[in-house]
Short mmCIF file of C-alpha atoms in Angstrom, two decimals:
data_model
loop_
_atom_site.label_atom_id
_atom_site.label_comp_id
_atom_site.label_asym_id
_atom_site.label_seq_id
_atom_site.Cartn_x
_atom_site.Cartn_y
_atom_site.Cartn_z
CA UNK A 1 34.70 78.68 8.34
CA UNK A 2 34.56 75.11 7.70
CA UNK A 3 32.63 72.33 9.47
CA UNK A 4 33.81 69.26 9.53
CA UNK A 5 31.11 66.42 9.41
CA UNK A 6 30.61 63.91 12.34
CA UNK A 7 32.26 60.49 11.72
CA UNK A 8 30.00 57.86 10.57
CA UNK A 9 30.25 54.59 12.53
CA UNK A 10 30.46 51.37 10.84
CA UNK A 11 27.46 49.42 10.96
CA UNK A 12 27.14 46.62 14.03
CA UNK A 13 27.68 43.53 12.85
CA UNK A 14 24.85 41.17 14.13
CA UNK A 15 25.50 37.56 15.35
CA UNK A 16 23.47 35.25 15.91
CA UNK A 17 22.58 34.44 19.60
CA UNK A 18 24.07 31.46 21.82
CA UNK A 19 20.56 30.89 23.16
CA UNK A 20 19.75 29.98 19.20
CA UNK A 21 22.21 27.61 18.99
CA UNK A 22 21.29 25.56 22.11
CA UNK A 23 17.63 25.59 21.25
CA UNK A 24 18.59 24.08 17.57
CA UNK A 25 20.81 21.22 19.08
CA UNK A 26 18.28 20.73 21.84
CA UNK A 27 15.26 20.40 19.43
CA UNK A 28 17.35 18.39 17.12
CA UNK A 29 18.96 16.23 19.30
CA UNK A 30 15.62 15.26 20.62
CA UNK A 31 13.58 15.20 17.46
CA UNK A 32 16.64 12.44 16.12
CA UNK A 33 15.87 10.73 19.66
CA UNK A 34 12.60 10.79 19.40
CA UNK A 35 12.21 9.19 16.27
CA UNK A 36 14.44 6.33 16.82
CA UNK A 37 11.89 5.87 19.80
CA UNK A 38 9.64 5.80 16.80
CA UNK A 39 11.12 3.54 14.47
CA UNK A 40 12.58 0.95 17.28
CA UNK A 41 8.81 0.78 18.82
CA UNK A 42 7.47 0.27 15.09
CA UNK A 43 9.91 -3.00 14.78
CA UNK A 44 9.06 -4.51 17.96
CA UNK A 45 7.86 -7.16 18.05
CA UNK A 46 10.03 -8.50 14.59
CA UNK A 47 7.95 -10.55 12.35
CA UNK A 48 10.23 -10.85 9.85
CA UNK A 49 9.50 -14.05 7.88
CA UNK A 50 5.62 -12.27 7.80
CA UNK A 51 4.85 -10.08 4.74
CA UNK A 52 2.02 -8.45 5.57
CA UNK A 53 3.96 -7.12 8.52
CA UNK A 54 7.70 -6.44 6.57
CA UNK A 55 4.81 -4.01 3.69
CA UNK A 56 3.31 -1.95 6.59
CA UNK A 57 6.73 -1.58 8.34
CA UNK A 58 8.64 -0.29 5.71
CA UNK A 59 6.06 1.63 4.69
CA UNK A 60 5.65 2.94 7.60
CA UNK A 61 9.20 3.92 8.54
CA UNK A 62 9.71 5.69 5.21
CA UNK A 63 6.53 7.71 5.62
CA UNK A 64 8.54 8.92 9.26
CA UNK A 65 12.04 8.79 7.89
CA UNK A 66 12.18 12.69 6.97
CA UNK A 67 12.18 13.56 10.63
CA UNK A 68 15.33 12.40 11.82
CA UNK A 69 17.18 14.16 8.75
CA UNK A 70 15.16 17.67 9.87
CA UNK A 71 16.95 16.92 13.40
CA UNK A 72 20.17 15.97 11.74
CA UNK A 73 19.55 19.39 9.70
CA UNK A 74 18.46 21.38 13.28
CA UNK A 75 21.66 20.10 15.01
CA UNK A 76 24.22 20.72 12.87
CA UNK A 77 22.41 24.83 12.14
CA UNK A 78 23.13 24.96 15.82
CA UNK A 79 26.96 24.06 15.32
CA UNK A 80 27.15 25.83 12.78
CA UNK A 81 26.14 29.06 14.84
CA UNK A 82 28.38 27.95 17.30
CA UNK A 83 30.75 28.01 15.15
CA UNK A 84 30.40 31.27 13.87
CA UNK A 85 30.26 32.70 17.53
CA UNK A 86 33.80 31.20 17.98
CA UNK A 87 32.26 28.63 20.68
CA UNK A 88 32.74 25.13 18.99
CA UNK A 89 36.72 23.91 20.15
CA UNK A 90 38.60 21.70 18.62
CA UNK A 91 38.52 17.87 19.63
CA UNK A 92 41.15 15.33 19.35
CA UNK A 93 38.93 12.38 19.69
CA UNK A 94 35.79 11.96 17.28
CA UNK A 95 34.66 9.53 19.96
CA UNK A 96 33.58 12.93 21.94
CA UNK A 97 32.02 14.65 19.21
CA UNK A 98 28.39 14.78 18.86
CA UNK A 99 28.49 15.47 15.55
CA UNK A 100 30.81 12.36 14.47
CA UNK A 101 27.95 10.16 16.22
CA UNK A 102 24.83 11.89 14.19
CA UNK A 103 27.39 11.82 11.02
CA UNK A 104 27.92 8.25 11.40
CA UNK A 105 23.93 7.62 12.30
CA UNK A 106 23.24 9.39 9.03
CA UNK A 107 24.77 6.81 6.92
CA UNK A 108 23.27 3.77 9.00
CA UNK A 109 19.91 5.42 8.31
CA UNK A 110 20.62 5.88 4.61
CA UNK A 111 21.88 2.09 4.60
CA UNK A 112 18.36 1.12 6.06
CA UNK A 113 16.62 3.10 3.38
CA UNK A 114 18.63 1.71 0.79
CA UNK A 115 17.66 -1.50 2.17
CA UNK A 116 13.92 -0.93 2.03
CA UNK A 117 14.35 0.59 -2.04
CA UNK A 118 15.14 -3.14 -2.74
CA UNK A 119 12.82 -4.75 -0.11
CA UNK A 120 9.96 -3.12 -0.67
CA UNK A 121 9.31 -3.44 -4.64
CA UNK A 122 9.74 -7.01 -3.87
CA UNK A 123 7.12 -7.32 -1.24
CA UNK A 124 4.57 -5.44 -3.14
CA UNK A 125 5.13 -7.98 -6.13
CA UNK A 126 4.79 -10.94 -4.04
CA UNK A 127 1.85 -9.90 -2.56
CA UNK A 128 -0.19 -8.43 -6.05
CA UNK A 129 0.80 -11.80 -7.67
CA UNK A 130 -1.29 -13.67 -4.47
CA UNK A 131 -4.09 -11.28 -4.21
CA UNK A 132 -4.72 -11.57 -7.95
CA UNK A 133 -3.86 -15.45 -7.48
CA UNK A 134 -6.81 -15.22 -4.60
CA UNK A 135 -9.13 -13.28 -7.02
CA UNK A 136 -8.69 -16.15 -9.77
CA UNK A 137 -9.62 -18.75 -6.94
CA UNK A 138 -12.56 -16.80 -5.95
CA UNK A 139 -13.94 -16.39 -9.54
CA UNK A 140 -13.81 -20.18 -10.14
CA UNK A 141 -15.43 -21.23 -6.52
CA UNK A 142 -18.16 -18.22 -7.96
CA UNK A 143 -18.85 -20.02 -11.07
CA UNK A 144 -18.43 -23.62 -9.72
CA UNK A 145 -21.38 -22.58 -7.17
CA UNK A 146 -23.54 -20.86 -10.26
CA UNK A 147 -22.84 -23.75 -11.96
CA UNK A 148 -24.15 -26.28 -8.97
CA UNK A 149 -27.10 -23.59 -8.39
CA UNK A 150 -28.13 -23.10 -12.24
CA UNK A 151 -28.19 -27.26 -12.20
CA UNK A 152 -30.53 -27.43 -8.98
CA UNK A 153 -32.65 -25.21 -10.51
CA UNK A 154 -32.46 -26.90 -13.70
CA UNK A 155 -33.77 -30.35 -12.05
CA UNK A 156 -36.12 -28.90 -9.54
CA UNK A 157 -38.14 -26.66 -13.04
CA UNK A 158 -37.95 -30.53 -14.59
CA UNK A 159 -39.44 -31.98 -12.11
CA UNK A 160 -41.87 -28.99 -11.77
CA UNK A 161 -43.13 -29.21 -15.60
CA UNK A 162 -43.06 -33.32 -15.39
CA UNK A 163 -45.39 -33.86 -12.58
CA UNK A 164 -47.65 -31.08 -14.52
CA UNK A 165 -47.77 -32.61 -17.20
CA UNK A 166 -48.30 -36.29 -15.83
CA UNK A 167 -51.10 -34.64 -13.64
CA UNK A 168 -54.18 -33.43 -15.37
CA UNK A 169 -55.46 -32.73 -12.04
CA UNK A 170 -52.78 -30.42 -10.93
CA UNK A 171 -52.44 -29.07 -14.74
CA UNK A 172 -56.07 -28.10 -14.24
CA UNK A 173 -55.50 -26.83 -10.81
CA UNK A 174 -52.76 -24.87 -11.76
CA UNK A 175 -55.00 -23.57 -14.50
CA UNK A 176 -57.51 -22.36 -12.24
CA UNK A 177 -55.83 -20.76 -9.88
CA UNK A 178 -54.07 -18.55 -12.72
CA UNK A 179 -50.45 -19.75 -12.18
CA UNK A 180 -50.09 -20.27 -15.60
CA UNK A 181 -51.32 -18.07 -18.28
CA UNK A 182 -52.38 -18.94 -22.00
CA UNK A 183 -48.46 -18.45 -23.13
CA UNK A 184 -47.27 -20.84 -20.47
CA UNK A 185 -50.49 -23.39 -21.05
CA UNK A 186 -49.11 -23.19 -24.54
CA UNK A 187 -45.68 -24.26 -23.92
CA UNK A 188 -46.86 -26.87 -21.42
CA UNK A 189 -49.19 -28.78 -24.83
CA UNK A 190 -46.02 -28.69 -26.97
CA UNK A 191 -44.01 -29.82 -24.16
CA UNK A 192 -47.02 -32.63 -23.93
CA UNK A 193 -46.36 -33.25 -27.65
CA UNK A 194 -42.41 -33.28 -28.15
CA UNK A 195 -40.81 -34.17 -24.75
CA UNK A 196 -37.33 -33.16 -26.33
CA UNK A 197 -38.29 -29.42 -26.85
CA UNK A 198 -38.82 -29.34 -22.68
CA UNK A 199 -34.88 -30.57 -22.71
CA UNK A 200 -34.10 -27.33 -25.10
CA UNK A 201 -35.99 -25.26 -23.91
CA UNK A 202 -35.01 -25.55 -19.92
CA UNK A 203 -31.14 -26.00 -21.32
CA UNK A 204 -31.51 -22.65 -22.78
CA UNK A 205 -32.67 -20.99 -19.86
CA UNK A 206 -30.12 -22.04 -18.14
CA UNK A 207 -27.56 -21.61 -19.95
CA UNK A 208 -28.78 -17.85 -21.03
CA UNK A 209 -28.62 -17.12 -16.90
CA UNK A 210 -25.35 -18.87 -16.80
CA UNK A 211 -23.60 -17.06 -19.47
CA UNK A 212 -24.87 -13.04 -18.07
CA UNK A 213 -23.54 -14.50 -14.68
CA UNK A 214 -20.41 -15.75 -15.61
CA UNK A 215 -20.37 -12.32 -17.92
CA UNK A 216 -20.90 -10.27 -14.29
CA UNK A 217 -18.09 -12.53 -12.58
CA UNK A 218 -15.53 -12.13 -15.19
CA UNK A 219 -16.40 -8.38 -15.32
CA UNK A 220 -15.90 -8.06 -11.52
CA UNK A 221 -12.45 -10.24 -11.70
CA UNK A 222 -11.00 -7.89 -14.08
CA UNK A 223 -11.95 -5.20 -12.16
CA UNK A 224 -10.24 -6.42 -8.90
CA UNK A 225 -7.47 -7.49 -10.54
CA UNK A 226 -7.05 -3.98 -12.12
CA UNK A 227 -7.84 -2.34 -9.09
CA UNK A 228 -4.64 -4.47 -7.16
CA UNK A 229 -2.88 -3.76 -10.05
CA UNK A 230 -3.29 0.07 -9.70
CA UNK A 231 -2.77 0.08 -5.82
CA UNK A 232 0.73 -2.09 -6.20
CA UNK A 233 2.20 0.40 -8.95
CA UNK A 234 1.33 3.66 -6.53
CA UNK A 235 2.91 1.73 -3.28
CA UNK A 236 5.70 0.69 -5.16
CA UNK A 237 6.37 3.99 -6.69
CA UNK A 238 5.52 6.25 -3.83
CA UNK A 239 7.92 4.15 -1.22
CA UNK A 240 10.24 4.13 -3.66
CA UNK A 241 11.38 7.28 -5.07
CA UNK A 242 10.65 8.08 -1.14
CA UNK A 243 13.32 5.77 -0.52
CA UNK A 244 15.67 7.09 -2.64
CA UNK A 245 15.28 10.38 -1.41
CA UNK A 246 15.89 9.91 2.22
CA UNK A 247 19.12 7.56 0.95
CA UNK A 248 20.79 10.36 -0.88
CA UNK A 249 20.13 12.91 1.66
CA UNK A 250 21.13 11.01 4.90
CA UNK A 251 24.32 8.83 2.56
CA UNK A 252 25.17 12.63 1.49
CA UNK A 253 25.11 14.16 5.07
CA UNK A 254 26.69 11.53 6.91
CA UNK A 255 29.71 11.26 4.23
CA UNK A 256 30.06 14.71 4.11
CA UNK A 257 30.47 15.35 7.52
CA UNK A 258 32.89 12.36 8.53
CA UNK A 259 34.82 13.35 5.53
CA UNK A 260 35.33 17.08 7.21
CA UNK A 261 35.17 15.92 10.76
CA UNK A 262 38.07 13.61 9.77
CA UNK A 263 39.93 16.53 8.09
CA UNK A 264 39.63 18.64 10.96
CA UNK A 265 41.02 16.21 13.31
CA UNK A 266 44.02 15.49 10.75
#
């Protein structure tokens, strides 16, 4: 006696559900919304002829421009379940279609981040070649002023050893009191004895002070003009490869889905 075996059923076939679809093209729809909000609020009020203000924008809308492609992205996954579900009809005019409008919003937003690839490197330029133009300004106003100071001092420790030595009173006073010591009362004689060696020997102390000072200001120039240096080259590169990037990928999704939106109207 035979048995025969139960039939086996083929295996359900699992679709996605509609309620997916509408979340995705509700979330994306509003996260594309949402940051145009976004960038439109971050170029209000224009200041376009100011620098400062072109560096900060377009640094900060590339720094934001990923989310409107991950709404682009969420919107069409939701068509595209729709689409699989049989639920997406065909439309004569493109003027009706969402999806023509996002397409078409794609490319303007990979034309603005084209824009900013050249804008930006520009910018940054400018602005290193005046903040290093500003540190070269400030380093000679520094050594101008230690150069006015060092002479002040200069005339004021002439005066000082002068009036000691055409005062025996004051010498003597000076003596007592134990302002000057043996070395210094030593100095003071030859001074007494050879007025020129006073001349070298104050002109030496000054110019010993002014050469470490001018050593510490040129040290501290170099490293503020290495320090702009280093901050333009990461700006420059960071903005700009992140430029790029949102360029191909909105260029590349809006081109690719006029070119098939226009196909399936044709």
């Amino acid at each position: 006696m035979t048995h025969s075996s139960p039939p086996t059923s083929a295996p359900k076939e699992i679709l996605p559900s509609p309620l997916a679809a509408i979340s995705l093209k509700l979330v994306g729809a509003i996260t594309i919304l949402a940051a145009l909000i976004d960038f439109l609020t971050l170029l209000l009020p224009p200041q376009f002829g100011n620098r400062a203000w072109q560096l900060a924008t377009t640094t900060q809308l590339v720094d934001r421009g990923i989310v409107p492609l991950v709404g682009i992205a969420l919107l069409f996954t939701g068509y595209w379940i729709d689409s699989s579900l049989g639920r997406v009809p065909r439309r004569v005019s493109l003027a009706l279609d969402a999806r023509f409008w996002t397409c078409l919003l794609s490319c303007l937003l990979g034309l603005m981040f084209l824009f900013t690839t050249v804008l930006h490197p520009n910018n940054v330029r400018i602005q290193s070649r005046e903040a290093l133009s500003q540190v070269a300004s400030e380093a000679t106003e520094a050594t101008s002023e230690l150069e006015q100071r060092l002479s002040a001092d200069l005339n004021a420790r002439r005066t000082q050893i002068a009036a000691l030595l055409e005062n025996e009173e004051q010498l003597q006073a000076a003596i007592a009191s134990g302002e000057l010591d043996e070395a210094q009362l030593a100095q003071i004689e030859r001074f007494r004895n050879n007025p020129e060696e006073l001349n070298n020997f104050l002109n030496s102390q000054v110019g010993e002070a002014q050469n470490q000072l001018q050593t510490r200001i040129g040290e501290q120039q170099k490293e503020a003009e290495a320090r702009l240096k280093a901050e333009a080259l990461k700006a420059t590169v960071r903005v700009t490869l992140s430029s790029l990037l949102l360029t191909f990928g909105y260029t590349f999704i809006g081109w690719q889905g006029l070119r098939r939106l226009l196909a399936m109207v044709n």
